Amino acid sequence: TIDIALWKFETAKYYVTIIDAPGHRDFIKNMITGTSQADCAVLIVAAGTGEFEAGISKNGQTREHALLAFTLGVKQLIVGVNKMDSTEPPFSEPRFEEIKKEVSSYIKKIGYNPLAVAFVPIS
């Protein structure tokens, strides 16, 4: 995604706007624009071997996006652990738990309460 995409809907209790902000490093200004308007963020983390490790590394995008979200005032976070079908074996629970543990450790350092963050395996 390069541009910010918007979807809107209402429930009996809420008026919801979903903002799909770009994750690519070249479009970080667009991501900041979208994130600065958010009450909640869904942080997508790749589960693939090597992909997760790159994202959670010192200068990785997973860290950068989580830090930006918190800094921009997003207090509620959901973590989508994507590409679970590409783990070995596919949909590996130990891999999911490993990712959950590492991401929880990092988001706690920046100010989120990991116990209040939902981790959802997706593909």
Coordinates of N, CA and C in Angstrom, one line a residue:
T1 N 0.8 -1.2 0.0 CA 0.0 0.0 0.0 C 0.9 1.2 0.0
I2 N 0.6 2.2 -0.9 CA 1.3 3.4 -0.9 C 0.5 4.5 -0.3
D3 N -0.8 4.6 -0.7 CA -1.7 5.6 -0.2 C -2.4 5.1 1.0
I4 N -3.1 5.9 1.7 CA -3.9 5.5 2.9 C -5.3 5.2 2.3
A5 N -5.8 4.0 2.7 CA -7.1 3.7 2.3 C -8.1 3.7 3.5
L6 N -9.3 4.1 3.3 CA -10.3 4.2 4.4 C -11.5 3.4 4.1
W7 N -12.0 2.8 5.1 CA -13.3 2.1 5.1 C -14.1 2.5 6.3
K8 N -15.3 2.8 6.2 CA -16.2 3.3 7.3 C -17.4 2.4 7.5
F9 N -17.8 2.1 8.8 CA -19.0 1.4 9.1 C -19.4 1.8 10.5
E10 N -20.7 1.5 10.8 CA -21.2 1.8 12.1 C -21.8 0.5 12.7
T11 N -21.7 0.4 14.0 CA -22.3 -0.6 14.8 C -23.3 0.1 15.7
A12 N -24.0 -0.7 16.5 CA -25.0 -0.1 17.4 C -24.3 0.9 18.4
K13 N -23.0 0.6 18.8 CA -22.3 1.4 19.8 C -21.2 2.3 19.2
Y14 N -20.7 2.0 18.0 CA -19.5 2.7 17.5 C -19.6 3.1 16.1
Y15 N -18.9 4.2 15.8 CA -18.7 4.6 14.4 C -17.2 4.3 14.1
V16 N -17.0 3.4 13.2 CA -15.6 2.9 13.0 C -15.1 3.3 11.6
T17 N -13.9 3.8 11.6 CA -13.1 4.0 10.4 C -11.9 3.2 10.4
I18 N -11.7 2.4 9.4 CA -10.5 1.6 9.3 C -9.5 2.3 8.3
I19 N -8.3 2.5 8.8 CA -7.3 3.2 7.9 C -6.2 2.1 7.6
D20 N -6.0 1.9 6.4 CA -5.0 1.0 5.9 C -3.8 1.8 5.6
A21 N -2.8 1.9 6.4 CA -1.6 2.7 6.2 C -0.5 1.9 5.7
P22 N 0.4 2.5 4.8 CA 1.5 1.7 4.3 C 2.5 1.3 5.3
G23 N 3.1 0.1 5.1 CA 4.1 -0.3 6.0 C 5.5 -0.2 5.5
H24 N 5.6 0.0 4.2 CA 6.9 0.0 3.5 C 7.7 1.3 4.0
R25 N 9.0 1.1 4.2 CA 9.9 2.1 4.8 C 9.8 3.4 3.9
D26 N 9.7 3.2 2.6 CA 9.7 4.4 1.7 C 8.5 5.3 1.8
F27 N 7.4 4.8 2.5 CA 6.2 5.5 2.6 C 5.9 5.8 4.1
I28 N 6.9 6.0 4.9 CA 6.7 6.1 6.3 C 5.9 7.4 6.7
K29 N 6.0 8.5 5.9 CA 5.2 9.7 6.1 C 3.7 9.4 6.0
N30 N 3.3 8.5 5.0 CA 1.9 8.2 4.9 C 1.5 7.3 6.1
M31 N 2.3 6.4 6.5 CA 2.0 5.6 7.7 C 1.8 6.5 8.9
I32 N 2.6 7.5 9.1 CA 2.5 8.4 10.3 C 1.2 9.2 10.2
T33 N 0.8 9.6 9.0 CA -0.5 10.3 8.8 C -1.6 9.5 9.2
G34 N -1.7 8.2 8.8 CA -2.7 7.3 9.2 C -2.7 7.0 10.6
T35 N -1.6 6.7 11.2 CA -1.5 6.3 12.6 C -1.8 7.4 13.5
S36 N -1.5 8.6 13.2 CA -1.8 9.7 14.0 C -3.3 10.0 14.2
Q37 N -4.1 9.4 13.4 CA -5.6 9.5 13.5 C -6.2 8.3 14.2
A38 N -5.4 7.4 14.6 CA -6.0 6.1 15.1 C -6.2 6.0 16.6
D39 N -7.2 5.3 17.1 CA -7.4 5.0 18.5 C -6.8 3.6 18.8
C40 N -6.7 2.8 17.7 CA -6.2 1.4 17.9 C -5.4 1.1 16.6
A41 N -4.4 0.3 16.8 CA -3.6 -0.1 15.6 C -3.5 -1.7 15.6
V42 N -3.5 -2.2 14.3 CA -3.2 -3.6 14.1 C -1.8 -3.7 13.5
L43 N -0.9 -4.2 14.3 CA 0.5 -4.4 13.9 C 0.6 -5.7 13.2
I44 N 0.9 -5.8 11.9 CA 1.1 -7.1 11.2 C 2.6 -7.5 11.3
V45 N 2.8 -8.7 11.8 CA 4.1 -9.2 12.0 C 4.2 -10.5 11.1
A46 N 5.2 -10.6 10.3 CA 5.4 -11.8 9.4 C 6.0 -12.9 10.3
A47 N 5.4 -14.1 10.2 CA 5.9 -15.3 10.9 C 7.0 -16.1 10.2
G48 N 7.2 -15.8 9.0 CA 8.2 -16.6 8.2 C 9.6 -16.5 8.8
T49 N 10.4 -17.6 8.7 CA 11.7 -17.6 9.2 C 12.5 -16.5 8.5
G50 N 13.2 -15.7 9.2 CA 14.0 -14.6 8.6 C 13.2 -13.3 8.5
E51 N 11.9 -13.4 8.1 CA 11.1 -12.2 8.0 C 10.8 -11.6 9.4
F52 N 10.4 -12.5 10.3 CA 10.1 -12.0 11.7 C 11.4 -11.4 12.3
E53 N 12.5 -12.2 12.2 CA 13.8 -11.8 12.8 C 14.2 -10.4 12.2
A54 N 14.0 -10.2 10.9 CA 14.4 -8.9 10.3 C 13.5 -7.8 10.9
G55 N 12.2 -8.0 11.0 CA 11.3 -7.0 11.5 C 11.5 -6.6 13.0
I56 N 12.0 -7.6 13.8 CA 12.1 -7.4 15.2 C 13.6 -7.0 15.6
S57 N 14.4 -7.0 14.6 CA 15.8 -6.6 14.8 C 15.9 -5.1 15.2
K58 N 17.1 -4.7 15.6 CA 17.3 -3.3 16.1 C 16.7 -2.2 15.3
N59 N 16.9 -2.3 14.0 CA 16.3 -1.3 13.1 C 15.2 -1.8 12.2
G60 N 14.5 -2.8 12.7 CA 13.4 -3.5 12.0 C 12.1 -2.7 12.0
Q61 N 11.3 -2.9 10.9 CA 10.1 -2.2 10.8 C 9.1 -2.6 11.8
T62 N 9.1 -3.8 12.3 CA 8.1 -4.1 13.4 C 8.3 -3.2 14.6
R63 N 9.6 -3.1 15.0 CA 9.9 -2.2 16.1 C 9.6 -0.7 15.8
E64 N 9.9 -0.3 14.6 CA 9.7 1.1 14.2 C 8.2 1.4 14.2
H65 N 7.4 0.5 13.7 CA 5.9 0.8 13.6 C 5.3 0.7 15.0
A66 N 5.7 -0.2 15.8 CA 5.1 -0.2 17.2 C 5.5 1.0 18.0
L67 N 6.8 1.5 17.9 CA 7.2 2.7 18.6 C 6.5 3.9 18.0
L68 N 6.3 4.0 16.7 CA 5.6 5.1 16.2 C 4.1 5.2 16.6
A69 N 3.5 4.0 16.7 CA 2.1 3.9 17.1 C 2.0 4.4 18.5
F70 N 2.9 4.0 19.4 CA 2.8 4.4 20.8 C 3.1 5.9 20.9
T71 N 4.1 6.3 20.3 CA 4.5 7.7 20.3 C 3.4 8.7 19.8
L72 N 2.7 8.2 18.8 CA 1.6 9.0 18.2 C 0.3 8.9 19.0
G73 N 0.3 8.2 20.1 CA -0.8 8.2 21.0 C -1.8 7.0 20.8
V74 N -1.4 6.0 20.1 CA -2.3 4.8 19.9 C -2.1 4.0 21.1
K75 N -3.2 3.9 22.0 CA -3.1 3.2 23.2 C -3.5 1.7 23.1
Q76 N -4.3 1.4 22.1 CA -4.7 0.0 22.0 C -4.1 -0.6 20.8
L77 N -3.5 -1.8 21.0 CA -2.7 -2.5 20.0 C -3.2 -3.9 19.8
I78 N -3.3 -4.4 18.6 CA -3.6 -5.8 18.2 C -2.4 -6.2 17.4
V79 N -1.9 -7.4 17.6 CA -0.8 -7.9 16.8 C -1.3 -9.1 15.9
G80 N -1.3 -8.9 14.6 CA -1.6 -10.0 13.7 C -0.4 -10.7 13.3
V81 N -0.2 -12.0 13.6 CA 1.0 -12.8 13.3 C 0.6 -13.4 11.9
N82 N 1.1 -12.8 10.8 CA 0.8 -13.2 9.5 C 1.7 -14.3 8.9
K83 N 1.2 -14.9 7.9 CA 2.0 -16.0 7.2 C 2.3 -17.2 8.1
M84 N 1.3 -17.5 8.9 CA 1.4 -18.7 9.8 C 1.5 -19.9 8.9
D85 N 0.9 -19.9 7.7 CA 1.0 -21.1 6.8 C 2.4 -21.3 6.3
S86 N 3.3 -20.4 6.5 CA 4.6 -20.5 5.9 C 5.6 -21.0 7.0
T87 N 5.1 -21.2 8.3 CA 6.0 -21.7 9.3 C 6.3 -23.1 9.1
E88 N 7.3 -23.6 9.8 CA 7.7 -25.1 9.7 C 7.5 -25.7 11.1
P89 N 6.5 -26.6 11.2 CA 5.5 -27.0 10.3 C 4.5 -25.8 10.1
P90 N 3.6 -25.9 9.1 CA 2.6 -24.9 8.9 C 1.7 -24.7 10.1
F91 N 1.4 -23.5 10.5 CA 0.6 -23.1 11.6 C 1.2 -23.6 12.9
S92 N 2.6 -23.4 13.0 CA 3.3 -23.9 14.2 C 3.0 -23.1 15.5
E93 N 2.4 -23.7 16.5 CA 2.1 -23.1 17.7 C 3.4 -22.6 18.4
P94 N 4.4 -23.4 18.5 CA 5.7 -23.0 19.1 C 6.2 -21.7 18.4
R95 N 6.1 -21.6 17.1 CA 6.6 -20.4 16.4 C 5.7 -19.2 16.8
F96 N 4.4 -19.4 16.8 CA 3.5 -18.3 17.2 C 3.9 -17.8 18.6
E97 N 4.1 -18.8 19.6 CA 4.4 -18.4 21.0 C 5.7 -17.7 21.1
E98 N 6.7 -18.1 20.2 CA 8.0 -17.5 20.2 C 7.9 -16.0 19.8
I99 N 7.1 -15.8 18.7 CA 6.9 -14.4 18.2 C 6.1 -13.6 19.2
K100 N 5.1 -14.2 19.8 CA 4.3 -13.5 20.9 C 5.2 -13.0 22.0
K101 N 6.1 -13.9 22.4 CA 7.0 -13.6 23.5 C 8.0 -12.5 23.2
E102 N 8.6 -12.5 22.0 CA 9.5 -11.5 21.6 C 8.9 -10.1 21.4
V103 N 7.7 -10.1 20.7 CA 7.0 -8.9 20.5 C 6.5 -8.3 21.8
S104 N 6.0 -9.2 22.7 CA 5.5 -8.7 24.0 C 6.7 -8.0 24.8
S105 N 7.8 -8.6 24.7 CA 9.0 -8.1 25.4 C 9.3 -6.7 24.9
Y106 N 9.3 -6.5 23.6 CA 9.6 -5.2 23.0 C 8.5 -4.2 23.3
I107 N 7.2 -4.5 23.1 CA 6.2 -3.5 23.3 C 6.1 -3.1 24.7
K108 N 6.4 -4.0 25.6 CA 6.5 -3.6 27.1 C 7.5 -2.5 27.3
K109 N 8.6 -2.6 26.7 CA 9.7 -1.7 26.8 C 9.3 -0.3 26.4
I110 N 8.4 -0.2 25.3 CA 8.1 1.1 24.8 C 6.8 1.7 25.5
G111 N 6.1 0.9 26.3 CA 5.0 1.4 27.1 C 3.7 0.7 27.0
Y112 N 3.6 -0.3 26.1 CA 2.3 -1.0 26.0 C 2.3 -2.1 27.1
N113 N 1.1 -2.5 27.6 CA 0.9 -3.6 28.5 C 0.6 -4.8 27.6
P114 N 1.6 -5.8 27.5 CA 1.4 -6.9 26.7 C 0.2 -7.8 27.0
L115 N -0.2 -7.7 28.3 CA -1.4 -8.5 28.7 C -2.7 -8.0 28.2
A116 N -2.6 -6.7 27.7 CA -3.8 -6.1 27.1 C -3.8 -6.1 25.6
V117 N -2.8 -6.7 25.0 CA -2.6 -6.8 23.6 C -3.0 -8.2 23.1
A118 N -4.0 -8.2 22.1 CA -4.4 -9.5 21.5 C -3.4 -9.9 20.4
F119 N -3.0 -11.1 20.4 CA -2.1 -11.7 19.4 C -3.0 -12.7 18.6
V120 N -3.1 -12.5 17.3 CA -4.0 -13.2 16.5 C -3.2 -13.9 15.3
P121 N -3.2 -15.3 15.3 CA -2.5 -15.9 14.2 C -3.3 -15.8 12.9
I122 N -2.7 -15.4 11.8 CA -3.5 -15.2 10.5 C -2.6 -15.7 9.4
S123 N -3.2 -15.8 8.2 CA -2.4 -16.2 7.0 C -3.0 -15.5 5.8

